[in-house]
């Protein structure tokens, strides 16, 4: 059982690429953002709690997110691998994932860091607001999400750099171009 992590700033295309990657290789795609949005729609207590954090562009408390991941990993027997999208986002989450993975005999194979220039990303997110109407893609919230990303999430990369699991992908260009870069990287991992 292998775990791949799609990592990067808001709007880098993590969701799009993580989904394609999971589909292509038969892995389970796990997006904490999507799971949280489903909890909100279902009107659960967890959704109620998460909603305000998300609407303001803040992180949902670690305990809640880790509980969601724990639940998802219970399905492990059915899948040859997992693709995490938007998780982990804090040191605490990264440490918990290491623990859970070790307990379950799972290995974190690679962290795919999607790298792109911030001004282009902000434009992309504002466009998404028009198309999808996501409640956290407004200008003030986007700014806060970038601040939080730099303060709490970006430093998590060092965790994986130290473990030699980090690979940077140029996330600019078309969806197909980025997909091809990721595929080339995956081929290398297989050959490792
Ligand atoms: P995303 O769909 O990945 O952009 O996530 C949307 C929002 O969901 C984030 O801005 C956070 O408020 C929340 N969220 C998603 N994943 C996490 C996580 N791993 N830790 C904390 N909050 C999260």
Short mmCIF file of C-alpha atoms and ligand atoms in Angstrom, two decimals:
data_model
loop_
_atom_site.label_atom_id
_atom_site.label_comp_id
_atom_site.label_asym_id
_atom_site.label_seq_id
_atom_site.Cartn_x
_atom_site.Cartn_y
_atom_site.Cartn_z
CA UNK A 1 0.00 0.00 0.00
CA UNK A 2 1.50 3.23 -1.18
CA UNK A 3 0.64 6.82 -0.41
CA UNK A 4 1.23 9.75 -2.74
CA UNK A 5 0.71 13.30 -1.50
CA UNK A 6 -0.20 16.20 -3.76
CA UNK A 7 1.09 19.35 -2.15
CA UNK A 8 1.09 23.01 -3.13
CA UNK A 9 -0.38 26.48 -2.69
CA UNK A 10 -4.08 27.22 -3.21
CA UNK A 11 -5.04 27.09 -6.88
CA UNK A 12 -1.98 25.12 -8.05
CA UNK A 13 -4.23 22.43 -9.52
CA UNK A 14 -3.72 19.79 -6.83
CA UNK A 15 -7.32 18.60 -7.03
CA UNK A 16 -7.40 18.26 -10.82
CA UNK A 17 -4.06 16.46 -11.03
CA UNK A 18 -4.57 14.27 -7.95
CA UNK A 19 -7.87 13.02 -9.38
CA UNK A 20 -6.35 12.21 -12.78
CA UNK A 21 -3.37 10.51 -11.16
CA UNK A 22 -5.59 8.34 -8.93
CA UNK A 23 -7.81 7.34 -11.84
CA UNK A 24 -4.87 6.50 -14.09
CA UNK A 25 -3.14 4.20 -11.60
CA UNK A 26 -6.19 2.78 -9.81
CA UNK A 27 -5.59 4.52 -6.48
CA UNK A 28 -8.12 6.02 -4.09
CA UNK A 29 -8.25 9.83 -4.22
CA UNK A 30 -8.70 11.49 -0.83
CA UNK A 31 -9.27 15.24 -0.73
CA UNK A 32 -9.84 16.55 2.79
CA UNK A 33 -11.31 19.76 1.32
CA UNK A 34 -13.89 17.78 -0.68
CA UNK A 35 -14.71 15.53 2.26
CA UNK A 36 -15.22 18.59 4.45
CA UNK A 37 -17.47 20.23 1.83
CA UNK A 38 -19.55 17.01 1.77
CA UNK A 39 -19.88 17.13 5.56
CA UNK A 40 -21.18 20.70 5.27
CA UNK A 41 -23.75 19.72 2.64
CA UNK A 42 -24.84 16.71 4.72
CA UNK A 43 -25.32 19.07 7.68
CA UNK A 44 -23.28 16.95 10.13
CA UNK A 45 -21.83 18.35 13.38
CA UNK A 46 -18.37 18.09 11.83
CA UNK A 47 -19.58 20.06 8.81
CA UNK A 48 -21.09 22.74 11.04
CA UNK A 49 -17.81 23.16 12.92
CA UNK A 50 -15.67 23.13 9.78
CA UNK A 51 -17.81 25.60 7.85
CA UNK A 52 -16.69 28.83 9.49
CA UNK A 53 -13.00 27.93 9.42
CA UNK A 54 -13.28 27.18 5.71
CA UNK A 55 -15.34 30.23 4.83
CA UNK A 56 -12.66 32.44 6.42
CA UNK A 57 -9.84 30.60 4.66
CA UNK A 58 -8.48 29.20 7.93
CA UNK A 59 -7.44 25.62 8.56
CA UNK A 60 -9.94 23.26 10.14
CA UNK A 61 -8.54 21.98 13.50
CA UNK A 62 -6.09 19.10 13.14
CA UNK A 63 -8.12 16.69 15.30
CA UNK A 64 -11.12 16.90 12.97
CA UNK A 65 -9.07 16.44 9.81
CA UNK A 66 -7.07 13.56 11.26
CA UNK A 67 -10.32 11.83 12.31
CA UNK A 68 -11.53 12.06 8.69
CA UNK A 69 -8.28 10.58 7.37
CA UNK A 70 -8.34 7.79 9.94
CA UNK A 71 -11.81 6.84 8.74
CA UNK A 72 -10.72 6.84 5.08
CA UNK A 73 -7.65 4.70 5.70
CA UNK A 74 -9.84 1.97 7.16
CA UNK A 75 -10.85 1.20 3.58
CA UNK A 76 -7.25 0.41 2.72
CA UNK A 77 -7.78 -3.28 1.97
CA UNK A 78 -9.68 -2.43 -1.21
CA UNK A 79 -6.99 -0.18 -2.73
CA UNK A 80 -3.39 -0.58 -3.87
CA UNK A 81 -2.67 3.03 -2.98
CA UNK A 82 -3.94 6.39 -1.81
CA UNK A 83 -3.56 9.84 -3.28
CA UNK A 84 -3.84 12.60 -0.70
CA UNK A 85 -4.88 15.98 -1.95
CA UNK A 86 -4.64 18.88 0.50
CA UNK A 87 -3.41 16.75 3.38
CA UNK A 88 -1.21 17.06 5.43
CA UNK A 89 -1.29 20.83 5.87
CA UNK A 90 0.43 21.15 9.27
CA UNK A 91 3.37 19.53 11.09
CA UNK A 92 0.92 17.83 13.43
CA UNK A 93 -0.96 16.30 10.50
CA UNK A 94 2.30 15.14 8.89
CA UNK A 95 3.41 13.49 12.16
CA UNK A 96 0.01 11.81 12.57
CA UNK A 97 0.13 10.52 9.01
CA UNK A 98 3.59 9.03 9.60
CA UNK A 99 2.24 7.27 12.69
CA UNK A 100 -0.92 5.99 11.04
CA UNK A 101 1.01 4.81 7.97
CA UNK A 102 3.58 2.97 10.09
CA UNK A 103 0.84 1.31 12.15
CA UNK A 104 -0.92 0.12 8.99
CA UNK A 105 2.25 -0.94 7.19
CA UNK A 106 1.76 1.76 4.54
CA UNK A 107 4.54 3.74 2.90
CA UNK A 108 4.57 7.36 1.83
CA UNK A 109 6.19 7.06 -1.60
CA UNK A 110 6.42 10.64 -2.84
CA UNK A 111 5.22 14.14 -2.14
CA UNK A 112 4.44 15.86 -5.41
CA UNK A 113 4.94 19.55 -4.84
CA UNK A 114 3.13 21.64 -7.44
CA UNK A 115 5.07 24.81 -7.89
CA UNK A 116 3.62 27.98 -9.40
CA UNK A 117 3.86 31.74 -9.19
CA UNK A 118 1.45 33.31 -6.68
CA UNK A 119 -0.03 36.06 -8.86
CA UNK A 120 -1.10 33.55 -11.52
CA UNK A 121 -2.69 31.40 -8.83
CA UNK A 122 -4.76 34.24 -7.41
CA UNK A 123 -6.14 34.92 -10.88
CA UNK A 124 -6.96 31.23 -11.31
CA UNK A 125 -8.82 31.14 -7.98
CA UNK A 126 -10.88 34.24 -8.74
CA UNK A 127 -11.91 32.59 -12.02
CA UNK A 128 -12.88 29.43 -10.14
CA UNK A 129 -15.11 31.52 -7.85
CA UNK A 130 -17.06 32.62 -10.94
CA UNK A 131 -17.38 29.07 -12.30
CA UNK A 132 -17.84 26.94 -9.17
CA UNK A 133 -19.01 29.50 -6.62
CA UNK A 134 -16.80 28.07 -3.89
CA UNK A 135 -17.42 29.97 -0.67
CA UNK A 136 -13.70 30.32 0.08
CA UNK A 137 -12.60 31.71 -3.31
CA UNK A 138 -13.35 35.36 -2.55
CA UNK A 139 -10.52 37.89 -2.65
CA UNK A 140 -10.07 38.45 1.10
CA UNK A 141 -10.29 34.75 1.85
CA UNK A 142 -7.82 33.87 -0.88
CA UNK A 143 -5.31 36.27 0.66
CA UNK A 144 -5.75 34.64 4.05
CA UNK A 145 -5.36 31.15 2.57
CA UNK A 146 -2.01 32.15 1.08
CA UNK A 147 -0.88 33.56 4.45
CA UNK A 148 -1.88 30.37 6.21
CA UNK A 149 -0.20 28.32 3.47
CA UNK A 150 3.10 30.16 3.94
CA UNK A 151 2.94 30.07 7.75
CA UNK A 152 1.69 26.57 8.46
CA UNK A 153 1.70 24.39 5.37
CA UNK A 154 4.81 25.28 3.36
CA UNK A 155 7.17 24.41 6.27
CA UNK A 156 5.79 20.84 6.17
CA UNK A 157 7.74 20.36 2.94
CA UNK A 158 10.95 20.21 4.99
CA UNK A 159 9.55 17.18 6.78
CA UNK A 160 9.44 15.30 3.46
CA UNK A 161 12.60 16.85 2.07
CA UNK A 162 14.46 15.39 5.04
CA UNK A 163 12.94 12.00 4.26
CA UNK A 164 14.00 12.28 0.60
CA UNK A 165 10.40 12.00 -0.57
CA UNK A 166 9.98 15.38 -2.12
CA UNK A 167 9.65 16.04 -5.83
CA UNK A 168 8.87 19.44 -7.38
CA UNK A 169 6.71 19.71 -10.49
CA UNK A 170 6.28 22.85 -12.56
CA UNK A 171 2.52 23.48 -12.20
CA UNK A 172 2.30 26.19 -14.85
CA UNK A 173 0.87 25.57 -18.33
CA UNK A 174 -2.07 23.47 -19.43
CA UNK A 175 -3.62 20.62 -17.43
CA UNK A 176 -2.21 18.18 -20.01
CA UNK A 177 1.31 19.60 -19.78
CA UNK A 178 1.34 19.35 -16.00
CA UNK A 179 -0.15 15.85 -16.18
CA UNK A 180 2.65 14.73 -18.51
CA UNK A 181 5.30 16.07 -16.11
CA UNK A 182 3.73 14.15 -13.22
CA UNK A 183 3.50 10.99 -15.30
CA UNK A 184 7.20 11.22 -16.16
CA UNK A 185 7.99 11.55 -12.46
CA UNK A 186 5.81 8.53 -11.63
CA UNK A 187 7.62 6.42 -14.21
CA UNK A 188 10.85 7.22 -12.38
CA UNK A 189 9.33 6.15 -9.05
CA UNK A 190 8.27 2.81 -10.52
CA UNK A 191 11.77 2.22 -11.79
CA UNK A 192 13.29 3.09 -8.39
P1 LIG B 1 -9.06 22.60 -0.49
O1 LIG B 1 -10.27 22.05 -1.17
O2 LIG B 1 -7.95 21.59 -0.34
O3 LIG B 1 -8.60 23.89 -1.08
O4 LIG B 1 -9.51 22.94 1.03
C1 LIG B 1 -10.48 23.91 1.29
C2 LIG B 1 -10.47 24.29 2.78
O5 LIG B 1 -10.77 23.13 3.55
C3 LIG B 1 -9.16 24.79 3.31
O6 LIG B 1 -8.96 26.18 3.07
C4 LIG B 1 -9.31 24.49 4.80
O7 LIG B 1 -10.18 25.41 5.43
C5 LIG B 1 -10.03 23.15 4.77
N1 LIG B 1 -9.05 22.03 4.72
C6 LIG B 1 -8.87 21.14 3.71
N2 LIG B 1 -7.89 20.27 3.99
C7 LIG B 1 -7.45 20.61 5.23
C8 LIG B 1 -6.42 20.11 6.08
N3 LIG B 1 -5.64 19.09 5.71
N4 LIG B 1 -6.25 20.73 7.29
C9 LIG B 1 -7.03 21.76 7.67
N5 LIG B 1 -7.97 22.29 6.92
C10 LIG B 1 -8.20 21.73 5.70
#
